[in-house]
mmCIF file of C-alpha atoms (C1' of nucleotides) in Angstrom:
data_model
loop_
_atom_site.group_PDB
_atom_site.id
_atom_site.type_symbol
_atom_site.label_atom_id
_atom_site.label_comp_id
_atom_site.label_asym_id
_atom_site.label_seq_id
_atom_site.Cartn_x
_atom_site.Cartn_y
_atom_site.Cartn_z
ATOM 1 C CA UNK A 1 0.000 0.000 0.000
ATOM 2 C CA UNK A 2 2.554 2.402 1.559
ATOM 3 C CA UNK A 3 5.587 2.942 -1.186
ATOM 4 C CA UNK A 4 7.358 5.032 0.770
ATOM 5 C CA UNK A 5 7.886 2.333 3.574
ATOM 6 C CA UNK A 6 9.354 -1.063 2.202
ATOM 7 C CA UNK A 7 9.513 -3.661 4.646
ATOM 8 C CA UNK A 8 12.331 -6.624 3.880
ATOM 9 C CA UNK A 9 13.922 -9.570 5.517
ATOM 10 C CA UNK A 10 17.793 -8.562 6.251
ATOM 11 C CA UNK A 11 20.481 -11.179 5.753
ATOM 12 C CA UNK A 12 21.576 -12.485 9.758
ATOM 13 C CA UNK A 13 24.629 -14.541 10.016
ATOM 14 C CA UNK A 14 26.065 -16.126 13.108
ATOM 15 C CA UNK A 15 29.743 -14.880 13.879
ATOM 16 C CA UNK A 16 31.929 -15.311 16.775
ATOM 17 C CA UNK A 17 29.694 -14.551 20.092
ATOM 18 C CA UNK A 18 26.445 -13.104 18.149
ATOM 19 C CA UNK A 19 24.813 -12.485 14.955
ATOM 20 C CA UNK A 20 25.477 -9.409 12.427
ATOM 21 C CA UNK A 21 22.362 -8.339 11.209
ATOM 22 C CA UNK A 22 23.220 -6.432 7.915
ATOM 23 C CA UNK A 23 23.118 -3.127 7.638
ATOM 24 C CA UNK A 24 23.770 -0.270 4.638
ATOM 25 C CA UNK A 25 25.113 3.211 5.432
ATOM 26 C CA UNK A 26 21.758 4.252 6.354
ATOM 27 C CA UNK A 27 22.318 2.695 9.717
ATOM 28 C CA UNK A 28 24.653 4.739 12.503
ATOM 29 C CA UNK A 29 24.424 2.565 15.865
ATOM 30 C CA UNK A 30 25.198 5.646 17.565
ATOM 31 C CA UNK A 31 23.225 8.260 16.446
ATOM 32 C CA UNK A 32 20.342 5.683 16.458
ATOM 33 C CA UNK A 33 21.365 5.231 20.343
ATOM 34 C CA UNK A 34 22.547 9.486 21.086
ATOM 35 C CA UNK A 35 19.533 10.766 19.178
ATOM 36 C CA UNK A 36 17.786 11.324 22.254
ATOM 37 C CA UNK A 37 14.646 8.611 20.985
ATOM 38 C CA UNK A 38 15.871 6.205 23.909
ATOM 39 C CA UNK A 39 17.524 6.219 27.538
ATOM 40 C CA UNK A 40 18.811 2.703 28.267
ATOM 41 C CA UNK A 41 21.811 2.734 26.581
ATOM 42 C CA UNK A 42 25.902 3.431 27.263
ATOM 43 C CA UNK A 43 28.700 3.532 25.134
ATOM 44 C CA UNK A 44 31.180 0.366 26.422
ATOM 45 C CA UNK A 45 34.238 -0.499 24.748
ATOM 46 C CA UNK A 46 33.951 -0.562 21.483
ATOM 47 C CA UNK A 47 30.167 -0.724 20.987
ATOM 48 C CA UNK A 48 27.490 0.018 23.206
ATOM 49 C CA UNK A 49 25.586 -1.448 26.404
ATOM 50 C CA UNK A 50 21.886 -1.496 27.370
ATOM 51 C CA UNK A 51 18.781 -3.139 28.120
ATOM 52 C CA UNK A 52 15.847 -3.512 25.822
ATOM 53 C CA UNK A 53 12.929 -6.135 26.138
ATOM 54 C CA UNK A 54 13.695 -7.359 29.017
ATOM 55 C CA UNK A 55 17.116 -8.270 27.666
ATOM 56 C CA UNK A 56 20.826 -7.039 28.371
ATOM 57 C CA UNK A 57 22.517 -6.631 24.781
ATOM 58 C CA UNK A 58 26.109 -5.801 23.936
ATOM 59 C CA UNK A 59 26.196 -3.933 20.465
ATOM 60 C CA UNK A 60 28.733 -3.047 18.012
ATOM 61 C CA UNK A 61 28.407 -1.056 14.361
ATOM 62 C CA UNK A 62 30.544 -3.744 11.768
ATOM 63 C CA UNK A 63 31.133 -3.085 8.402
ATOM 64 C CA UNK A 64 28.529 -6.060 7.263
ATOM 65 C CA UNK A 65 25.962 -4.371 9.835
ATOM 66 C CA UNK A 66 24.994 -4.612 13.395
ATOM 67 C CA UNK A 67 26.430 -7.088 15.691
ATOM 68 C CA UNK A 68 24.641 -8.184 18.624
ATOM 69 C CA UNK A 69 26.229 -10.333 21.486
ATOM 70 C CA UNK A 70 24.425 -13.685 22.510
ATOM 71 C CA UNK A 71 21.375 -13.485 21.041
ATOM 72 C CA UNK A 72 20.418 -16.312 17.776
ATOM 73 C CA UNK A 73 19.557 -16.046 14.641
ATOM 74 C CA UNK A 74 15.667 -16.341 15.117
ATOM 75 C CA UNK A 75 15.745 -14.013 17.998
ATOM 76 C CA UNK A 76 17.757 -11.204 15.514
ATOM 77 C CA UNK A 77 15.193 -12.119 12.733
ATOM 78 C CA UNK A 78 12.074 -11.478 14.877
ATOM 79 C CA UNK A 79 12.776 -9.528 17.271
ATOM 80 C CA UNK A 80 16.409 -7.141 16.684
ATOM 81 C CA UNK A 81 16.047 -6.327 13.288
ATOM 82 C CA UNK A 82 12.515 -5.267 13.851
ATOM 83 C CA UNK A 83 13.494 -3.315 17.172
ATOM 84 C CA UNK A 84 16.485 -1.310 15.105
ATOM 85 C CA UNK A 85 14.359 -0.514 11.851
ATOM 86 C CA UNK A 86 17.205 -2.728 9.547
ATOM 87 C CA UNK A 87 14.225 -4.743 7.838
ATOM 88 C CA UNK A 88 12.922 -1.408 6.671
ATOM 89 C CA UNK A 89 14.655 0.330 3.361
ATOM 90 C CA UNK A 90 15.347 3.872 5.019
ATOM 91 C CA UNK A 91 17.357 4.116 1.475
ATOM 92 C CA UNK A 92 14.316 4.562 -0.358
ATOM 93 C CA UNK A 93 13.188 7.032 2.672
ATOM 94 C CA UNK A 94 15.691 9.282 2.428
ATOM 95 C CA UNK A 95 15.241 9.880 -1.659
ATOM 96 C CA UNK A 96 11.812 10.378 -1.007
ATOM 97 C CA UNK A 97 12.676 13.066 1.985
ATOM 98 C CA UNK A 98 15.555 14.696 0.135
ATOM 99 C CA UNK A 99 13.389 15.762 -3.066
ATOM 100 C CA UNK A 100 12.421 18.550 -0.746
ATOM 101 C CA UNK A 101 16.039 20.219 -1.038
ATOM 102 C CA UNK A 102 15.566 22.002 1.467
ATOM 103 C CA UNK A 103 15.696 18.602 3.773
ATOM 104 C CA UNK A 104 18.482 17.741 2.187
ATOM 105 C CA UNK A 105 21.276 19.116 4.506
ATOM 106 C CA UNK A 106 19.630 17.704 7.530
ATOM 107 C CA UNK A 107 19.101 14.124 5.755
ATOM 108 C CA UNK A 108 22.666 13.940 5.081
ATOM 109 C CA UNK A 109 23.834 15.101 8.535
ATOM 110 C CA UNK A 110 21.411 12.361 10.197
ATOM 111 C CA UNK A 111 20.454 9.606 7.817
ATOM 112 C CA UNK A 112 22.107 6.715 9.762
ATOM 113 C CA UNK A 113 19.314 7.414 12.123
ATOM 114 C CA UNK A 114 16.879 4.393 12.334
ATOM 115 C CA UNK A 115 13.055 5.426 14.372
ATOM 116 C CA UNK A 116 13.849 2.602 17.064
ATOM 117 C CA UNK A 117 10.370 -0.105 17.872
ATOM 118 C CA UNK A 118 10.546 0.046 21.513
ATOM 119 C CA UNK A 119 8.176 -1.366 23.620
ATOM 120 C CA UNK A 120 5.056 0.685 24.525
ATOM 121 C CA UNK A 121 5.328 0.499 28.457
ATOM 122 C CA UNK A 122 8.762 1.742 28.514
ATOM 123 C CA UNK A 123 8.342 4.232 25.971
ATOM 124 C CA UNK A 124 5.244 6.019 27.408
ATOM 125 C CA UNK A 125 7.466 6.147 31.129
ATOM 126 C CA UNK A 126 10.347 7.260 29.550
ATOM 127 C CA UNK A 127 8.909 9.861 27.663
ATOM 128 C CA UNK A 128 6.344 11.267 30.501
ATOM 129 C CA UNK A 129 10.115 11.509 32.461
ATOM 130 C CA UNK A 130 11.657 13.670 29.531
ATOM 131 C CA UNK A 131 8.663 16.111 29.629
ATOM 132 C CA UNK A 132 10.500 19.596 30.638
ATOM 133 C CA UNK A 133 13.834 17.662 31.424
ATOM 134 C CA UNK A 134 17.639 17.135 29.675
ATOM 135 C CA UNK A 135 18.718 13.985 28.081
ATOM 136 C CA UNK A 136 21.228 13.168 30.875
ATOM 137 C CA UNK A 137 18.347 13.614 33.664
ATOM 138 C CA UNK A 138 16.203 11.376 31.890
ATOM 139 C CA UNK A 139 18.353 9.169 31.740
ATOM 140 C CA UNK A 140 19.557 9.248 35.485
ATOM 141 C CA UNK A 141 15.719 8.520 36.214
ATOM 142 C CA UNK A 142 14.948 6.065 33.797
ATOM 143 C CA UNK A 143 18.409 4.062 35.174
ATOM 144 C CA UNK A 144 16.292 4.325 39.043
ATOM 145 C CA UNK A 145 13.501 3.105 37.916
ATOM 146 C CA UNK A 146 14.386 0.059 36.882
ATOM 147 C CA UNK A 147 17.144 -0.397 38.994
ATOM 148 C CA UNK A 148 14.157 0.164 42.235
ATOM 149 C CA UNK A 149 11.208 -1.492 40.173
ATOM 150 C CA UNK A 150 13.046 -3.529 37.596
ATOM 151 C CA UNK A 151 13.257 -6.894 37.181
ATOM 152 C CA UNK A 152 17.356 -7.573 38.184
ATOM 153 C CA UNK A 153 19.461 -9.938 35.101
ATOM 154 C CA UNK A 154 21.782 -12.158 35.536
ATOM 155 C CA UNK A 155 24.318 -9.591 34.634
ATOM 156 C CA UNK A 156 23.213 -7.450 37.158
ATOM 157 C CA UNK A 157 21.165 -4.963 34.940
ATOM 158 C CA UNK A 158 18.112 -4.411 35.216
ATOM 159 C CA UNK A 159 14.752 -4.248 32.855
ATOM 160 C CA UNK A 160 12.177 -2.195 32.500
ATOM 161 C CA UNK A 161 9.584 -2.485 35.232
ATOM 162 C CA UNK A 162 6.385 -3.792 34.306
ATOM 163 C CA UNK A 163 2.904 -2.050 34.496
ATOM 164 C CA UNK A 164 2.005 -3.921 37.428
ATOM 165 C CA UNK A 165 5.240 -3.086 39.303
ATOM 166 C CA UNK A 166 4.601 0.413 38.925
ATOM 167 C CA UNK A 167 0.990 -0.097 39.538
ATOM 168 C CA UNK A 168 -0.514 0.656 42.901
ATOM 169 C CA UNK A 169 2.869 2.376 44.357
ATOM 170 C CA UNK A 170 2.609 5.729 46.052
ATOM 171 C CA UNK A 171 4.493 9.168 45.140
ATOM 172 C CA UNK A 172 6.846 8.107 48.456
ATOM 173 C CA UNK A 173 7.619 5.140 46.988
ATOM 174 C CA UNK A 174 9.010 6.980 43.959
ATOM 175 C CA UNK A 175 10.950 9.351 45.811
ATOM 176 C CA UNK A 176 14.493 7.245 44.668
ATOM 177 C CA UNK A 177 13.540 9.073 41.350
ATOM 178 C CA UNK A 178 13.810 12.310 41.843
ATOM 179 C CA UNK A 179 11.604 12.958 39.062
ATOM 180 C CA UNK A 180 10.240 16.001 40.353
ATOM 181 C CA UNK A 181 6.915 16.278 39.302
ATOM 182 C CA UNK A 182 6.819 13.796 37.472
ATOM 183 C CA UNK A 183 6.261 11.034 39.822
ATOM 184 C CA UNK A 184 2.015 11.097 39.922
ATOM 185 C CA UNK A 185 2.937 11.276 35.916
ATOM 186 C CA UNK A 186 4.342 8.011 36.560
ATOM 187 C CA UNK A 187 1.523 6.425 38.474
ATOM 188 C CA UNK A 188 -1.041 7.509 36.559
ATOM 189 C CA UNK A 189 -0.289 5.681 33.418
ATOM 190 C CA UNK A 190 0.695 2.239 35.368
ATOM 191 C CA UNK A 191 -3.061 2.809 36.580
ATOM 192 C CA UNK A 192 -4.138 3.536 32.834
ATOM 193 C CA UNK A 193 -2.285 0.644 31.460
ATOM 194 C CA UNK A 194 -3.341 -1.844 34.151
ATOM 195 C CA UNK A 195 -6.832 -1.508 34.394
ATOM 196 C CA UNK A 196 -7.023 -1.389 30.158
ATOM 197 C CA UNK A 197 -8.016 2.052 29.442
ATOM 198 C CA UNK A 198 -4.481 2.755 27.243
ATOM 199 C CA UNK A 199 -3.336 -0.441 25.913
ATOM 200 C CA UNK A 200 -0.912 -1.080 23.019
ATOM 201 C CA UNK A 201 -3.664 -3.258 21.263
ATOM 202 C CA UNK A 202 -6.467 -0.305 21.805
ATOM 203 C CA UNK A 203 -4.389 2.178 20.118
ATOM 204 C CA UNK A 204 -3.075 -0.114 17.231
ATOM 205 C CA UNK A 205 -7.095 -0.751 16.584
ATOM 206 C CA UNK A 206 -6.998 3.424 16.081
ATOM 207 C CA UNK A 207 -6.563 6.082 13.317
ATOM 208 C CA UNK A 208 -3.230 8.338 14.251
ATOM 209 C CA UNK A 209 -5.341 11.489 15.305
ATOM 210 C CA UNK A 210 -7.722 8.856 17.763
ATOM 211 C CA UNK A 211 -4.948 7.190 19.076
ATOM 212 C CA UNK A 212 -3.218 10.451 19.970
ATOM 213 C CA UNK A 213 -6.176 11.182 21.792
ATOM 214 C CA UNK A 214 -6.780 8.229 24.246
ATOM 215 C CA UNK A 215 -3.034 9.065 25.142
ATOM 216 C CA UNK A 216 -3.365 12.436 26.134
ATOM 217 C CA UNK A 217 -6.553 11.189 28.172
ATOM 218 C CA UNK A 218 -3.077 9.566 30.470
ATOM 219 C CA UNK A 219 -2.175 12.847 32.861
ATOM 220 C CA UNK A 220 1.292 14.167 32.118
ATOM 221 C CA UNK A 221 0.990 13.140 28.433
ATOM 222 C CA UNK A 222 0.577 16.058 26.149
ATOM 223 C CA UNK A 223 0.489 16.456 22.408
ATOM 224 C CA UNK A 224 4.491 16.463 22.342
ATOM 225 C CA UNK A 225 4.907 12.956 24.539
ATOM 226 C CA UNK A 226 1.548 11.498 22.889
ATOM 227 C CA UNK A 227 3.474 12.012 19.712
ATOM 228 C CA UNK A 228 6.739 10.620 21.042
ATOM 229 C CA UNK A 229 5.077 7.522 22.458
ATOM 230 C CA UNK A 230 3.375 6.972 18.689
ATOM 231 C CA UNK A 231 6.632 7.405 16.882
ATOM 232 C CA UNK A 232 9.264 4.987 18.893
ATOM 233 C CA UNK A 233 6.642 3.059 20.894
ATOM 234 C CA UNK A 234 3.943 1.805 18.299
ATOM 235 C CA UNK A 235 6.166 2.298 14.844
ATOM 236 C CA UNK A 236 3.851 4.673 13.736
ATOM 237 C CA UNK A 237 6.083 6.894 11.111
ATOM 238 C CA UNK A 238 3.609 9.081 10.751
ATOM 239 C CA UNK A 239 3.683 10.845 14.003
ATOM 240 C CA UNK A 240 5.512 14.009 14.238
ATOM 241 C CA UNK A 241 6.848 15.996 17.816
ATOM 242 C CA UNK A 242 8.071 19.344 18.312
ATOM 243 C CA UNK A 243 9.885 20.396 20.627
ATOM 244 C CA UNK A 244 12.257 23.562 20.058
ATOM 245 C CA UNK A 245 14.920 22.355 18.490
ATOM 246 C CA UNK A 246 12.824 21.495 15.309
ATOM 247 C CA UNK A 247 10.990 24.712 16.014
ATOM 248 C CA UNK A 248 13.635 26.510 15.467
ATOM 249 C CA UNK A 249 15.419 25.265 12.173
ATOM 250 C CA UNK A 250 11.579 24.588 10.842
ATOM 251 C CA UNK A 251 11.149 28.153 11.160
ATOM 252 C CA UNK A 252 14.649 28.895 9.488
ATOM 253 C CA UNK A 253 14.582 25.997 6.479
ATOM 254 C CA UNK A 254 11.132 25.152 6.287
ATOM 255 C CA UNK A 255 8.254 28.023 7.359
ATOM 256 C CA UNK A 256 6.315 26.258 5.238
ATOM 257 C CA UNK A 257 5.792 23.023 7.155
ATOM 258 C CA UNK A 258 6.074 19.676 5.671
ATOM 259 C CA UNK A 259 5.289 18.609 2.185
ATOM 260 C CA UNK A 260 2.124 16.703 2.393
ATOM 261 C CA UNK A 261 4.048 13.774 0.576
ATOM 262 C CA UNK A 262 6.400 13.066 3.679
ATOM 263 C CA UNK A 263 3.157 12.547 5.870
ATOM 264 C CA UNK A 264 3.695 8.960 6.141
ATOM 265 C CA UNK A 265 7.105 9.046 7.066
ATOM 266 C CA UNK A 266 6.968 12.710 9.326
ATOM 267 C CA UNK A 267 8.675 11.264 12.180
ATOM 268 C CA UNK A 268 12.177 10.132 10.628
ATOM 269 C CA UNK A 269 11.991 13.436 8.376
ATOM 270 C CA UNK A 270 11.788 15.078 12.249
ATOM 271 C CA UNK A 271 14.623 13.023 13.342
ATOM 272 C CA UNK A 272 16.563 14.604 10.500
ATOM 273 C CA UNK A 273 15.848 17.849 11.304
ATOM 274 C CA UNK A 274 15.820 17.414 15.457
ATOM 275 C CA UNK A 275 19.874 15.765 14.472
ATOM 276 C CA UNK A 276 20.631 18.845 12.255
ATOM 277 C CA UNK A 277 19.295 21.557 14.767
ATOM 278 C CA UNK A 278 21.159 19.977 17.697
ATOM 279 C CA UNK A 279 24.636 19.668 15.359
ATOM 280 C CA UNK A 280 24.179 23.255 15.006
ATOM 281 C CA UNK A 281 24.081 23.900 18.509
ATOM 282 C CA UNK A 282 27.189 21.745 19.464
ATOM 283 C CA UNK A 283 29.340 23.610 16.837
ATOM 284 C CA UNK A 284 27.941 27.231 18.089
ATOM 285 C "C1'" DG B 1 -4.121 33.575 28.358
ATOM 286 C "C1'" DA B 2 -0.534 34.048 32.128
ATOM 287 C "C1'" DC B 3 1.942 31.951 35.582
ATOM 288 C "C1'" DC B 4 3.692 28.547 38.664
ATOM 289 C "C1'" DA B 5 5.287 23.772 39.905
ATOM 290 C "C1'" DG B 6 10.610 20.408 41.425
ATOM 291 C "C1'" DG B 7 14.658 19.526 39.768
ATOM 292 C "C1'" DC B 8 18.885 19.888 37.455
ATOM 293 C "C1'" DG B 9 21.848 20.306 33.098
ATOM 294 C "C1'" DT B 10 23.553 24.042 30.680
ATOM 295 C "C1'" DC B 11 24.412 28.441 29.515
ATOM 296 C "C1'" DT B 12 25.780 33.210 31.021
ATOM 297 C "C1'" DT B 13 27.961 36.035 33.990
ATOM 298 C "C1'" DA C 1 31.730 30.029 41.330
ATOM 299 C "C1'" DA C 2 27.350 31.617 41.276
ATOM 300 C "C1'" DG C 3 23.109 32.750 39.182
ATOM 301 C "C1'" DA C 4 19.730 32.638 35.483
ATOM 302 C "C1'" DC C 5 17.476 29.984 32.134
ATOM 303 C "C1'" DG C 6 14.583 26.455 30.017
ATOM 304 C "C1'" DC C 7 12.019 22.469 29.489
ATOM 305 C "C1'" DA C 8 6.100 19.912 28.613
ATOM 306 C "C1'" DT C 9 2.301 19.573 31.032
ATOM 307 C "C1'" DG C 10 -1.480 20.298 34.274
ATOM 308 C "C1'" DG C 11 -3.525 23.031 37.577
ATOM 309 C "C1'" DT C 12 -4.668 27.574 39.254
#
DNA sequence: GACCAGGCGTCTT
DNA sequence: AAGACGCATGGT
């Protein structure tokens, strides 16, 4: 249906200690990780170390692609290559977003970026947490969260806590945080979640604009984090937040807004431009 | 509509 | 080194 999103199966090999999924040069492992879309994850050695799914990982950008430390082949093809966008073609993407020229030097200064499939739960905490906050807060709370209400690995990491972990706790209990504000944020949509108001399945059932909605029915999720929790939570492309770093060079490159055509794939056209603006600030 | 909330990274002095 | 600033949202 969609021509502008081309789904395919990526080839996975086992190597020494993992599996490369491959990967073209429209895959950066660490601007997909730095780009501010998740919270979970630290540059070690060579590569970089996290948890995602309920999983500790061990990454590491190859020339084939993206290698992943103990994990198989099946797990890679259905659940890793999914999770890091490489069975999508963000090639074709990217020709489709650079037609607009004036995309074009934000394209090029971001296009390794891949829109990440993380799960919903985690996404919808993590973004309530970054409302009015700094990456390196967020991720401070995000890493006490799970390491108070988390699950603990066999590594010693720790996973995301789960709805019902969260669920029923207290603003005291949540104090570890620090969150500021935040905290009855926090509650409120394990209490959403829980008792089946907001589910993952309820707003895959809905049109973009309805399933914005029933988020921002969660307290502490406005327009901005409904749209975050759309675009890396429930792969919908379409979804597109502003904050004011992509206010600003919108308003310089693109007063116009966005061409109609890049509707369907608004949110990795914002990642572009949310990369660019925050390039420009580094070098200033 | 304007303004404040708790906290802290970052920017300005 | 200290102080001001800003950040997304809900409540006043």
């Amino acid at each position: 249906m969609n021509e502008i999103i081309r789904k395919f199966e990526p080839d996975i090999k086992t190597v020494d200690g993992g599996v490369v999924i491959a990967a073209d040069s429209f895959f950066s492992l660490f601007d997909t990780l730095e780009c501010g879309q998740c919270f979970r994850f630290y540059e070690k050695d060579s590569g970089f170390e996290g948890v995602a799914k309920g999983k500790s990982l061990y990454l590491e950008q190859r020339a084939e692609g993206l290698f992943i430390k103990n994990v198989t082949e099946t797990e890679a093809k259905n659940i890793w290559a999914p999770y890091f966008g490489l069975d999508t073609d963000y090639e074709r993407i990217y020709r489709e977003i650079v037609k607009n020229e004036r995309l074009r030097e934000s394209a090029d200064s971001a296009k390794g970026v891949r829109i990440l499939k993380q799960d919903f739960f985690e996404t919808l905490i993590s973004f309530i947490i970054s409302q009015n906050n700094f990456i390196p807060r967020i991720k401070g709370i995000v890493f006490r969260l799970c390491e108070n209400f988390g699950e603990r690995l066999c590594d010693g990491n720790f996973a995301f806590p789960t709805p019902e972990a969260i669920y029923g706790l207290n603003t005291e209990d949540l104090a570890p945080l620090r969150c500021g504000f935040r905290d009855k944020y926090i509650l409120s949509a394990a209490t959403e979640v829980v008792e089946g108001r907001v589910t993952e399945e309820a707003l895959n059932s809905l049109d973009f604009e309805s399933a914005k909605r029933l988020l921002m029915t969660v307290k502490g999720v406005g327009p901005k984090v409904a749209e975050c929790v759309l675009l890396y939570g429930c792969a919908r492309l379409e979804a597109f937040p502003v904050d004011v770093w992509i206010r600003r060079v919108m308003a310089e490159i693109m007063p116009e807004g966005l061409p109609a055509e890049l509707k369907p794939v608004a949110g990795i056209a914002q990642q572009y431009l949310f990369h660019h603006a925050r390039n420009l600030s580094k070098k200033s």
